[in-house]
Amino acid sequence: MILPCPPLDRSEALRYLGVRGEAPDDVTALLSKAEALLCEKVKPRYVWRALDPPPKFPGEDLKRHLAGCRTAVLFAVTLGQESEELFRRAQSGDMALAVTLDAAASALTESCCDLAEAEIRKAFPDRYFTFRFSPGYGDLPLSVQRDMIRLLNAERLIGLTVSPSDMLLPQKSVTAILGVSDAELPKARRGCALCRMREQCQYRKAGEHCGF
């Protein structure tokens, strides 16, 4: 399914760039150029599937996350190969633009996840949802992405694959799991304490967070 290209969340893009406070004029100009290129070229797509009962993936954190949920929704979002091509072309002639495109595309991917999640929620009126939980959070391994891509038929439907090192290709892509319940769910714990990358995380070292 195709998603509209949402407006760029500039504060998020600046966070990916490591810019704090007000952005310099040259960075603002580069962001405007990156946003225009992305919205002209990329074709955001997503696919989803509801599983009842939820899948039995490894790790305890996802199991706790889905406690009380009768259904789990698996979904994947990608900006497609178009974003990779934009980045490669910029790398060959304008590294400042390439870096800005990378940050803007990361922010755009998260906004597309929000749009996809909003559409998915429409299919479950009067139900309650967890926040989205992705491979790499807590003790849910990245290798789970292979199973998710297979269950979603994402390679055929939206061109999404997984590298030998369990990274998504195209890179500006996300897989995630939503729990769906008939009853209101307690607020789940989230944040750095659950993340297996917390010791290496550059956001955490800078006193910030990635949004999880």
mmCIF file with all atom_site columns, C-alpha atoms in Angstrom:
data_model
loop_
_atom_site.group_PDB
_atom_site.id
_atom_site.type_symbol
_atom_site.label_atom_id
_atom_site.label_alt_id
_atom_site.label_comp_id
_atom_site.label_asym_id
_atom_site.label_entity_id
_atom_site.label_seq_id
_atom_site.pdbx_PDB_ins_code
_atom_site.Cartn_x
_atom_site.Cartn_y
_atom_site.Cartn_z
_atom_site.occupancy
_atom_site.B_iso_or_equiv
_atom_site.pdbx_formal_charge
_atom_site.auth_seq_id
_atom_site.auth_comp_id
_atom_site.auth_asym_id
_atom_site.auth_atom_id
_atom_site.pdbx_PDB_model_num
ATOM 1   C CA . MET A 1 1   ? 0.000   0.000   0.000  1.00 0.00 ? 1   MET A CA 1
ATOM 2   C CA . ILE A 1 2   ? 1.231   3.482   -0.876 1.00 0.00 ? 2   ILE A CA 1
ATOM 3   C CA . LEU A 1 3   ? 1.583   6.259   1.684  1.00 0.00 ? 3   LEU A CA 1
ATOM 4   C CA . PRO A 1 4   ? 1.565   10.003  1.010  1.00 0.00 ? 4   PRO A CA 1
ATOM 5   C CA . CYS A 1 5   ? 4.863   11.757  1.626  1.00 0.00 ? 5   CYS A CA 1
ATOM 6   C CA . PRO A 1 6   ? 4.352   13.542  4.968  1.00 0.00 ? 6   PRO A CA 1
ATOM 7   C CA . PRO A 1 7   ? 5.890   16.919  5.827  1.00 0.00 ? 7   PRO A CA 1
ATOM 8   C CA . LEU A 1 8   ? 9.405   16.607  7.149  1.00 0.00 ? 8   LEU A CA 1
ATOM 9   C CA . ASP A 1 9   ? 9.687   16.675  10.935 1.00 0.00 ? 9   ASP A CA 1
ATOM 10  C CA . ARG A 1 10  ? 12.583  19.107  10.992 1.00 0.00 ? 10  ARG A CA 1
ATOM 11  C CA . SER A 1 11  ? 13.251  18.799  14.711 1.00 0.00 ? 11  SER A CA 1
ATOM 12  C CA . GLU A 1 12  ? 13.663  15.054  14.251 1.00 0.00 ? 12  GLU A CA 1
ATOM 13  C CA . ALA A 1 13  ? 15.901  15.490  11.211 1.00 0.00 ? 13  ALA A CA 1
ATOM 14  C CA . LEU A 1 14  ? 18.055  17.968  13.131 1.00 0.00 ? 14  LEU A CA 1
ATOM 15  C CA . ARG A 1 15  ? 18.341  15.480  15.972 1.00 0.00 ? 15  ARG A CA 1
ATOM 16  C CA . TYR A 1 16  ? 19.651  12.876  13.534 1.00 0.00 ? 16  TYR A CA 1
ATOM 17  C CA . LEU A 1 17  ? 22.132  15.492  12.304 1.00 0.00 ? 17  LEU A CA 1
ATOM 18  C CA . GLY A 1 18  ? 23.247  16.171  15.868 1.00 0.00 ? 18  GLY A CA 1
ATOM 19  C CA . VAL A 1 19  ? 22.179  19.832  15.692 1.00 0.00 ? 19  VAL A CA 1
ATOM 20  C CA . ARG A 1 20  ? 21.001  21.338  18.957 1.00 0.00 ? 20  ARG A CA 1
ATOM 21  C CA . GLY A 1 21  ? 19.126  24.580  19.288 1.00 0.00 ? 21  GLY A CA 1
ATOM 22  C CA . GLU A 1 22  ? 18.399  26.784  16.304 1.00 0.00 ? 22  GLU A CA 1
ATOM 23  C CA . ALA A 1 23  ? 19.783  25.414  13.039 1.00 0.00 ? 23  ALA A CA 1
ATOM 24  C CA . PRO A 1 24  ? 22.244  27.565  11.058 1.00 0.00 ? 24  PRO A CA 1
ATOM 25  C CA . ASP A 1 25  ? 20.939  29.014  7.805  1.00 0.00 ? 25  ASP A CA 1
ATOM 26  C CA . ASP A 1 26  ? 23.037  26.679  5.650  1.00 0.00 ? 26  ASP A CA 1
ATOM 27  C CA . VAL A 1 27  ? 21.635  23.619  7.449  1.00 0.00 ? 27  VAL A CA 1
ATOM 28  C CA . THR A 1 28  ? 18.079  24.939  7.097  1.00 0.00 ? 28  THR A CA 1
ATOM 29  C CA . ALA A 1 29  ? 18.645  25.436  3.372  1.00 0.00 ? 29  ALA A CA 1
ATOM 30  C CA . LEU A 1 30  ? 20.024  21.908  3.002  1.00 0.00 ? 30  LEU A CA 1
ATOM 31  C CA . LEU A 1 31  ? 17.029  20.490  4.859  1.00 0.00 ? 31  LEU A CA 1
ATOM 32  C CA . SER A 1 32  ? 14.662  22.322  2.536  1.00 0.00 ? 32  SER A CA 1
ATOM 33  C CA . LYS A 1 33  ? 16.489  20.910  -0.471 1.00 0.00 ? 33  LYS A CA 1
ATOM 34  C CA . ALA A 1 34  ? 16.520  17.398  1.018  1.00 0.00 ? 34  ALA A CA 1
ATOM 35  C CA . GLU A 1 35  ? 12.811  17.547  1.808  1.00 0.00 ? 35  GLU A CA 1
ATOM 36  C CA . ALA A 1 36  ? 11.958  18.691  -1.716 1.00 0.00 ? 36  ALA A CA 1
ATOM 37  C CA . LEU A 1 37  ? 14.049  15.909  -3.271 1.00 0.00 ? 37  LEU A CA 1
ATOM 38  C CA . LEU A 1 38  ? 12.601  13.222  -1.034 1.00 0.00 ? 38  LEU A CA 1
ATOM 39  C CA . CYS A 1 39  ? 8.992   14.243  -1.534 1.00 0.00 ? 39  CYS A CA 1
ATOM 40  C CA . GLU A 1 40  ? 9.550   14.428  -5.294 1.00 0.00 ? 40  GLU A CA 1
ATOM 41  C CA . LYS A 1 41  ? 11.295  11.072  -5.653 1.00 0.00 ? 41  LYS A CA 1
ATOM 42  C CA . VAL A 1 42  ? 10.371  8.619   -2.888 1.00 0.00 ? 42  VAL A CA 1
ATOM 43  C CA . LYS A 1 43  ? 7.308   6.400   -2.894 1.00 0.00 ? 43  LYS A CA 1
ATOM 44  C CA . PRO A 1 44  ? 6.656   5.345   0.727  1.00 0.00 ? 44  PRO A CA 1
ATOM 45  C CA . ARG A 1 45  ? 4.927   1.978   0.995  1.00 0.00 ? 45  ARG A CA 1
ATOM 46  C CA . TYR A 1 46  ? 3.752   -0.282  3.781  1.00 0.00 ? 46  TYR A CA 1
ATOM 47  C CA . VAL A 1 47  ? 2.284   -3.707  4.351  1.00 0.00 ? 47  VAL A CA 1
ATOM 48  C CA . TRP A 1 48  ? 0.656   -5.229  7.427  1.00 0.00 ? 48  TRP A CA 1
ATOM 49  C CA . ARG A 1 49  ? -0.802  -8.458  8.710  1.00 0.00 ? 49  ARG A CA 1
ATOM 50  C CA . ALA A 1 50  ? -2.801  -9.315  11.840 1.00 0.00 ? 50  ALA A CA 1
ATOM 51  C CA . LEU A 1 51  ? -1.912  -12.570 13.602 1.00 0.00 ? 51  LEU A CA 1
ATOM 52  C CA . ASP A 1 52  ? -4.203  -14.204 16.133 1.00 0.00 ? 52  ASP A CA 1
ATOM 53  C CA . PRO A 1 53  ? -2.658  -15.490 18.350 1.00 0.00 ? 53  PRO A CA 1
ATOM 54  C CA . PRO A 1 54  ? 0.498   -13.347 18.326 1.00 0.00 ? 54  PRO A CA 1
ATOM 55  C CA . PRO A 1 55  ? 3.656   -14.984 16.923 1.00 0.00 ? 55  PRO A CA 1
ATOM 56  C CA . LYS A 1 56  ? 6.088   -16.674 19.292 1.00 0.00 ? 56  LYS A CA 1
ATOM 57  C CA . PHE A 1 57  ? 9.272   -14.762 18.615 1.00 0.00 ? 57  PHE A CA 1
ATOM 58  C CA . PRO A 1 58  ? 12.350  -15.229 20.861 1.00 0.00 ? 58  PRO A CA 1
ATOM 59  C CA . GLY A 1 59  ? 12.935  -13.146 23.969 1.00 0.00 ? 59  GLY A CA 1
ATOM 60  C CA . GLU A 1 60  ? 10.907  -12.172 26.996 1.00 0.00 ? 60  GLU A CA 1
ATOM 61  C CA . ASP A 1 61  ? 10.462  -8.441  26.366 1.00 0.00 ? 61  ASP A CA 1
ATOM 62  C CA . LEU A 1 62  ? 8.082   -8.833  23.438 1.00 0.00 ? 62  LEU A CA 1
ATOM 63  C CA . LYS A 1 63  ? 6.128   -11.461 25.350 1.00 0.00 ? 63  LYS A CA 1
ATOM 64  C CA . ARG A 1 64  ? 5.642   -8.971  28.190 1.00 0.00 ? 64  ARG A CA 1
ATOM 65  C CA . HIS A 1 65  ? 4.849   -6.236  25.706 1.00 0.00 ? 65  HIS A CA 1
ATOM 66  C CA . LEU A 1 66  ? 2.028   -8.296  24.177 1.00 0.00 ? 66  LEU A CA 1
ATOM 67  C CA . ALA A 1 67  ? 0.609   -9.547  27.482 1.00 0.00 ? 67  ALA A CA 1
ATOM 68  C CA . GLY A 1 68  ? -3.164  -9.231  27.381 1.00 0.00 ? 68  GLY A CA 1
ATOM 69  C CA . CYS A 1 69  ? -3.227  -8.878  23.588 1.00 0.00 ? 69  CYS A CA 1
ATOM 70  C CA . ARG A 1 70  ? -5.279  -11.357 21.607 1.00 0.00 ? 70  ARG A CA 1
ATOM 71  C CA . THR A 1 71  ? -3.889  -10.096 18.312 1.00 0.00 ? 71  THR A CA 1
ATOM 72  C CA . ALA A 1 72  ? -0.547  -8.811  17.072 1.00 0.00 ? 72  ALA A CA 1
ATOM 73  C CA . VAL A 1 73  ? -0.156  -6.685  13.960 1.00 0.00 ? 73  VAL A CA 1
ATOM 74  C CA . LEU A 1 74  ? 3.096   -7.017  12.068 1.00 0.00 ? 74  LEU A CA 1
ATOM 75  C CA . PHE A 1 75  ? 3.893   -4.194  9.673  1.00 0.00 ? 75  PHE A CA 1
ATOM 76  C CA . ALA A 1 76  ? 6.726   -2.878  7.554  1.00 0.00 ? 76  ALA A CA 1
ATOM 77  C CA . VAL A 1 77  ? 7.344   0.543   6.061  1.00 0.00 ? 77  VAL A CA 1
ATOM 78  C CA . THR A 1 78  ? 9.911   1.545   3.453  1.00 0.00 ? 78  THR A CA 1
ATOM 79  C CA . LEU A 1 79  ? 10.878  4.647   1.509  1.00 0.00 ? 79  LEU A CA 1
ATOM 80  C CA . GLY A 1 80  ? 11.965  2.320   -1.293 1.00 0.00 ? 80  GLY A CA 1
ATOM 81  C CA . GLN A 1 81  ? 15.005  2.190   -3.531 1.00 0.00 ? 81  GLN A CA 1
ATOM 82  C CA . GLU A 1 82  ? 14.357  5.762   -4.617 1.00 0.00 ? 82  GLU A CA 1
ATOM 83  C CA . SER A 1 83  ? 15.784  7.060   -1.330 1.00 0.00 ? 83  SER A CA 1
ATOM 84  C CA . GLU A 1 84  ? 18.926  4.939   -1.791 1.00 0.00 ? 84  GLU A CA 1
ATOM 85  C CA . GLU A 1 85  ? 19.430  6.303   -5.303 1.00 0.00 ? 85  GLU A CA 1
ATOM 86  C CA . LEU A 1 86  ? 19.072  9.894   -4.102 1.00 0.00 ? 86  LEU A CA 1
ATOM 87  C CA . PHE A 1 87  ? 21.676  9.289   -1.400 1.00 0.00 ? 87  PHE A CA 1
ATOM 88  C CA . ARG A 1 88  ? 24.129  7.628   -3.809 1.00 0.00 ? 88  ARG A CA 1
ATOM 89  C CA . ARG A 1 89  ? 23.862  10.462  -6.318 1.00 0.00 ? 89  ARG A CA 1
ATOM 90  C CA . ALA A 1 90  ? 24.412  13.072  -3.614 1.00 0.00 ? 90  ALA A CA 1
ATOM 91  C CA . GLN A 1 91  ? 27.436  11.176  -2.268 1.00 0.00 ? 91  GLN A CA 1
ATOM 92  C CA . SER A 1 92  ? 29.174  11.476  -5.629 1.00 0.00 ? 92  SER A CA 1
ATOM 93  C CA . GLY A 1 93  ? 28.946  15.267  -5.720 1.00 0.00 ? 93  GLY A CA 1
ATOM 94  C CA . ASP A 1 94  ? 27.739  16.878  -2.478 1.00 0.00 ? 94  ASP A CA 1
ATOM 95  C CA . MET A 1 95  ? 28.529  15.138  0.800  1.00 0.00 ? 95  MET A CA 1
ATOM 96  C CA . ALA A 1 96  ? 26.814  17.820  2.892  1.00 0.00 ? 96  ALA A CA 1
ATOM 97  C CA . LEU A 1 97  ? 23.588  17.184  0.996  1.00 0.00 ? 97  LEU A CA 1
ATOM 98  C CA . ALA A 1 98  ? 24.112  13.423  1.255  1.00 0.00 ? 98  ALA A CA 1
ATOM 99  C CA . VAL A 1 99  ? 24.399  13.599  5.053  1.00 0.00 ? 99  VAL A CA 1
ATOM 100 C CA . THR A 1 100 ? 21.333  15.845  5.246  1.00 0.00 ? 100 THR A CA 1
ATOM 101 C CA . LEU A 1 101 ? 19.356  13.538  2.960  1.00 0.00 ? 101 LEU A CA 1
ATOM 102 C CA . ASP A 1 102 ? 20.235  10.594  5.192  1.00 0.00 ? 102 ASP A CA 1
ATOM 103 C CA . ALA A 1 103 ? 18.984  12.378  8.315  1.00 0.00 ? 103 ALA A CA 1
ATOM 104 C CA . ALA A 1 104 ? 15.858  13.699  6.582  1.00 0.00 ? 104 ALA A CA 1
ATOM 105 C CA . ALA A 1 105 ? 15.055  10.250  5.194  1.00 0.00 ? 105 ALA A CA 1
ATOM 106 C CA . SER A 1 106 ? 15.374  8.708   8.662  1.00 0.00 ? 106 SER A CA 1
ATOM 107 C CA . ALA A 1 107 ? 12.954  11.286  10.072 1.00 0.00 ? 107 ALA A CA 1
ATOM 108 C CA . LEU A 1 108 ? 10.608  10.769  7.125  1.00 0.00 ? 108 LEU A CA 1
ATOM 109 C CA . THR A 1 109 ? 10.611  7.003   7.699  1.00 0.00 ? 109 THR A CA 1
ATOM 110 C CA . GLU A 1 110 ? 9.414   7.493   11.277 1.00 0.00 ? 110 GLU A CA 1
ATOM 111 C CA . SER A 1 111 ? 6.659   9.846   10.116 1.00 0.00 ? 111 SER A CA 1
ATOM 112 C CA . CYS A 1 112 ? 5.586   7.230   7.566  1.00 0.00 ? 112 CYS A CA 1
ATOM 113 C CA . CYS A 1 113 ? 5.436   4.661   10.371 1.00 0.00 ? 113 CYS A CA 1
ATOM 114 C CA . ASP A 1 114 ? 3.061   6.994   12.215 1.00 0.00 ? 114 ASP A CA 1
ATOM 115 C CA . LEU A 1 115 ? 0.872   7.260   9.108  1.00 0.00 ? 115 LEU A CA 1
ATOM 116 C CA . ALA A 1 116 ? 0.864   3.491   8.576  1.00 0.00 ? 116 ALA A CA 1
ATOM 117 C CA . GLU A 1 117 ? 0.002   2.868   12.222 1.00 0.00 ? 117 GLU A CA 1
ATOM 118 C CA . ALA A 1 118 ? -2.886  5.336   12.010 1.00 0.00 ? 118 ALA A CA 1
ATOM 119 C CA . GLU A 1 119 ? -4.273  3.472   8.991  1.00 0.00 ? 119 GLU A CA 1
ATOM 120 C CA . ILE A 1 120 ? -3.894  0.098   10.721 1.00 0.00 ? 120 ILE A CA 1
ATOM 121 C CA . ARG A 1 121 ? -5.738  1.340   13.798 1.00 0.00 ? 121 ARG A CA 1
ATOM 122 C CA . LYS A 1 122 ? -8.751  2.167   11.629 1.00 0.00 ? 122 LYS A CA 1
ATOM 123 C CA . ALA A 1 123 ? -9.169  -1.560  10.976 1.00 0.00 ? 123 ALA A CA 1
ATOM 124 C CA . PHE A 1 124 ? -9.633  -2.222  14.709 1.00 0.00 ? 124 PHE A CA 1
ATOM 125 C CA . PRO A 1 125 ? -12.262 0.230   15.986 1.00 0.00 ? 125 PRO A CA 1
ATOM 126 C CA . ASP A 1 126 ? -12.829 0.324   19.732 1.00 0.00 ? 126 ASP A CA 1
ATOM 127 C CA . ARG A 1 127 ? -9.680  -1.710  20.405 1.00 0.00 ? 127 ARG A CA 1
ATOM 128 C CA . TYR A 1 128 ? -6.604  -0.821  22.449 1.00 0.00 ? 128 TYR A CA 1
ATOM 129 C CA . PHE A 1 129 ? -3.026  -0.814  21.207 1.00 0.00 ? 129 PHE A CA 1
ATOM 130 C CA . THR A 1 130 ? 0.483   -1.079  22.557 1.00 0.00 ? 130 THR A CA 1
ATOM 131 C CA . PHE A 1 131 ? 3.186   1.182   21.195 1.00 0.00 ? 131 PHE A CA 1
ATOM 132 C CA . ARG A 1 132 ? 5.098   -0.322  18.283 1.00 0.00 ? 132 ARG A CA 1
ATOM 133 C CA . PHE A 1 133 ? 7.929   -2.677  19.159 1.00 0.00 ? 133 PHE A CA 1
ATOM 134 C CA . SER A 1 134 ? 10.695  -3.359  16.624 1.00 0.00 ? 134 SER A CA 1
ATOM 135 C CA . PRO A 1 135 ? 13.447  -5.966  16.304 1.00 0.00 ? 135 PRO A CA 1
ATOM 136 C CA . GLY A 1 136 ? 16.460  -4.677  18.218 1.00 0.00 ? 136 GLY A CA 1
ATOM 137 C CA . TYR A 1 137 ? 14.342  -3.370  21.113 1.00 0.00 ? 137 TYR A CA 1
ATOM 138 C CA . GLY A 1 138 ? 14.978  -5.134  24.389 1.00 0.00 ? 138 GLY A CA 1
ATOM 139 C CA . ASP A 1 139 ? 15.963  -8.747  23.830 1.00 0.00 ? 139 ASP A CA 1
ATOM 140 C CA . LEU A 1 140 ? 14.076  -9.128  20.528 1.00 0.00 ? 140 LEU A CA 1
ATOM 141 C CA . PRO A 1 141 ? 16.891  -9.944  18.076 1.00 0.00 ? 141 PRO A CA 1
ATOM 142 C CA . LEU A 1 142 ? 17.309  -8.289  14.696 1.00 0.00 ? 142 LEU A CA 1
ATOM 143 C CA . SER A 1 143 ? 17.229  -11.754 13.125 1.00 0.00 ? 143 SER A CA 1
ATOM 144 C CA . VAL A 1 144 ? 13.442  -11.756 13.709 1.00 0.00 ? 144 VAL A CA 1
ATOM 145 C CA . GLN A 1 145 ? 13.210  -9.397  10.753 1.00 0.00 ? 145 GLN A CA 1
ATOM 146 C CA . ARG A 1 146 ? 13.628  -12.356 8.400  1.00 0.00 ? 146 ARG A CA 1
ATOM 147 C CA . ASP A 1 147 ? 10.531  -14.020 9.819  1.00 0.00 ? 147 ASP A CA 1
ATOM 148 C CA . MET A 1 148 ? 8.598   -10.766 9.696  1.00 0.00 ? 148 MET A CA 1
ATOM 149 C CA . ILE A 1 149 ? 9.493   -10.137 6.054  1.00 0.00 ? 149 ILE A CA 1
ATOM 150 C CA . ARG A 1 150 ? 8.421   -13.690 5.214  1.00 0.00 ? 150 ARG A CA 1
ATOM 151 C CA . LEU A 1 151 ? 5.129   -13.451 7.132  1.00 0.00 ? 151 LEU A CA 1
ATOM 152 C CA . LEU A 1 152 ? 4.331   -10.121 5.508  1.00 0.00 ? 152 LEU A CA 1
ATOM 153 C CA . ASN A 1 153 ? 5.424   -11.233 2.024  1.00 0.00 ? 153 ASN A CA 1
ATOM 154 C CA . ALA A 1 154 ? 7.168   -7.867  2.106  1.00 0.00 ? 154 ALA A CA 1
ATOM 155 C CA . GLU A 1 155 ? 9.777   -8.675  -0.525 1.00 0.00 ? 155 GLU A CA 1
ATOM 156 C CA . ARG A 1 156 ? 7.115   -9.182  -3.185 1.00 0.00 ? 156 ARG A CA 1
ATOM 157 C CA . LEU A 1 157 ? 4.671   -6.532  -1.965 1.00 0.00 ? 157 LEU A CA 1
ATOM 158 C CA . ILE A 1 158 ? 6.955   -3.596  -1.145 1.00 0.00 ? 158 ILE A CA 1
ATOM 159 C CA . GLY A 1 159 ? 10.442  -4.703  -2.235 1.00 0.00 ? 159 GLY A CA 1
ATOM 160 C CA . LEU A 1 160 ? 11.814  -5.107  1.281  1.00 0.00 ? 160 LEU A CA 1
ATOM 161 C CA . THR A 1 161 ? 14.576  -7.633  1.986  1.00 0.00 ? 161 THR A CA 1
ATOM 162 C CA . VAL A 1 162 ? 17.089  -8.424  4.759  1.00 0.00 ? 162 VAL A CA 1
ATOM 163 C CA . SER A 1 163 ? 20.889  -8.386  4.432  1.00 0.00 ? 163 SER A CA 1
ATOM 164 C CA . PRO A 1 164 ? 23.143  -11.223 5.698  1.00 0.00 ? 164 PRO A CA 1
ATOM 165 C CA . SER A 1 165 ? 23.758  -9.056  8.804  1.00 0.00 ? 165 SER A CA 1
ATOM 166 C CA . ASP A 1 166 ? 19.969  -8.795  9.455  1.00 0.00 ? 166 ASP A CA 1
ATOM 167 C CA . MET A 1 167 ? 19.668  -5.185  8.313  1.00 0.00 ? 167 MET A CA 1
ATOM 168 C CA . LEU A 1 168 ? 16.710  -4.075  6.227  1.00 0.00 ? 168 LEU A CA 1
ATOM 169 C CA . LEU A 1 169 ? 17.195  -3.221  2.564  1.00 0.00 ? 169 LEU A CA 1
ATOM 170 C CA . PRO A 1 170 ? 16.396  -0.539  1.459  1.00 0.00 ? 170 PRO A CA 1
ATOM 171 C CA . GLN A 1 171 ? 17.936  0.974   4.582  1.00 0.00 ? 171 GLN A CA 1
ATOM 172 C CA . LYS A 1 172 ? 15.213  3.553   5.184  1.00 0.00 ? 172 LYS A CA 1
ATOM 173 C CA . SER A 1 173 ? 12.744  0.914   6.312  1.00 0.00 ? 173 SER A CA 1
ATOM 174 C CA . VAL A 1 174 ? 11.207  -0.260  9.577  1.00 0.00 ? 174 VAL A CA 1
ATOM 175 C CA . THR A 1 175 ? 9.519   -3.431  10.793 1.00 0.00 ? 175 THR A CA 1
ATOM 176 C CA . ALA A 1 176 ? 7.381   -3.300  13.920 1.00 0.00 ? 176 ALA A CA 1
ATOM 177 C CA . ILE A 1 177 ? 4.798   -5.127  15.986 1.00 0.00 ? 177 ILE A CA 1
ATOM 178 C CA . LEU A 1 178 ? 1.654   -3.682  17.567 1.00 0.00 ? 178 LEU A CA 1
ATOM 179 C CA . GLY A 1 179 ? -0.336  -5.487  20.222 1.00 0.00 ? 179 GLY A CA 1
ATOM 180 C CA . VAL A 1 180 ? -4.140  -5.241  19.934 1.00 0.00 ? 180 VAL A CA 1
ATOM 181 C CA . SER A 1 181 ? -6.395  -5.854  22.931 1.00 0.00 ? 181 SER A CA 1
ATOM 182 C CA . ASP A 1 182 ? -10.106 -5.810  23.743 1.00 0.00 ? 182 ASP A CA 1
ATOM 183 C CA . ALA A 1 183 ? -9.370  -4.169  27.095 1.00 0.00 ? 183 ALA A CA 1
ATOM 184 C CA . GLU A 1 184 ? -7.398  -1.103  28.071 1.00 0.00 ? 184 GLU A CA 1
ATOM 185 C CA . LEU A 1 185 ? -3.727  -1.942  28.546 1.00 0.00 ? 185 LEU A CA 1
ATOM 186 C CA . PRO A 1 186 ? -1.481  -0.750  31.369 1.00 0.00 ? 186 PRO A CA 1
ATOM 187 C CA . LYS A 1 187 ? 1.139   1.754   30.304 1.00 0.00 ? 187 LYS A CA 1
ATOM 188 C CA . ALA A 1 188 ? 4.182   -0.246  29.277 1.00 0.00 ? 188 ALA A CA 1
ATOM 189 C CA . ARG A 1 189 ? 7.713   0.589   30.291 1.00 0.00 ? 189 ARG A CA 1
ATOM 190 C CA . ARG A 1 190 ? 9.920   1.756   27.471 1.00 0.00 ? 190 ARG A CA 1
ATOM 191 C CA . GLY A 1 191 ? 13.207  3.539   26.985 1.00 0.00 ? 191 GLY A CA 1
ATOM 192 C CA . CYS A 1 192 ? 16.928  2.950   27.305 1.00 0.00 ? 192 CYS A CA 1
ATOM 193 C CA . ALA A 1 193 ? 16.586  0.336   30.053 1.00 0.00 ? 193 ALA A CA 1
ATOM 194 C CA . LEU A 1 194 ? 15.034  -2.068  27.545 1.00 0.00 ? 194 LEU A CA 1
ATOM 195 C CA . CYS A 1 195 ? 17.362  -1.395  24.626 1.00 0.00 ? 195 CYS A CA 1
ATOM 196 C CA . ARG A 1 196 ? 20.210  -3.793  23.958 1.00 0.00 ? 196 ARG A CA 1
ATOM 197 C CA . MET A 1 197 ? 22.114  -0.999  22.152 1.00 0.00 ? 197 MET A CA 1
ATOM 198 C CA . ARG A 1 198 ? 22.087  1.334   25.161 1.00 0.00 ? 198 ARG A CA 1
ATOM 199 C CA . GLU A 1 199 ? 25.821  1.026   25.880 1.00 0.00 ? 199 GLU A CA 1
ATOM 200 C CA . GLN A 1 200 ? 26.752  1.969   22.294 1.00 0.00 ? 200 GLN A CA 1
ATOM 201 C CA . CYS A 1 201 ? 23.979  4.517   21.697 1.00 0.00 ? 201 CYS A CA 1
ATOM 202 C CA . GLN A 1 202 ? 25.233  7.935   20.601 1.00 0.00 ? 202 GLN A CA 1
ATOM 203 C CA . TYR A 1 203 ? 21.914  9.571   21.532 1.00 0.00 ? 203 TYR A CA 1
ATOM 204 C CA . ARG A 1 204 ? 22.193  8.276   25.097 1.00 0.00 ? 204 ARG A CA 1
ATOM 205 C CA . LYS A 1 205 ? 25.789  9.453   25.396 1.00 0.00 ? 205 LYS A CA 1
ATOM 206 C CA . ALA A 1 206 ? 24.659  12.917  24.345 1.00 0.00 ? 206 ALA A CA 1
ATOM 207 C CA . GLY A 1 207 ? 21.871  12.902  26.938 1.00 0.00 ? 207 GLY A CA 1
ATOM 208 C CA . GLU A 1 208 ? 19.147  12.360  24.339 1.00 0.00 ? 208 GLU A CA 1
ATOM 209 C CA . HIS A 1 209 ? 17.041  9.407   23.206 1.00 0.00 ? 209 HIS A CA 1
ATOM 210 C CA . CYS A 1 210 ? 16.033  7.762   19.939 1.00 0.00 ? 210 CYS A CA 1
ATOM 211 C CA . GLY A 1 211 ? 12.282  7.900   20.517 1.00 0.00 ? 211 GLY A CA 1
ATOM 212 C CA . PHE A 1 212 ? 11.825  4.368   21.894 1.00 0.00 ? 212 PHE A CA 1
#
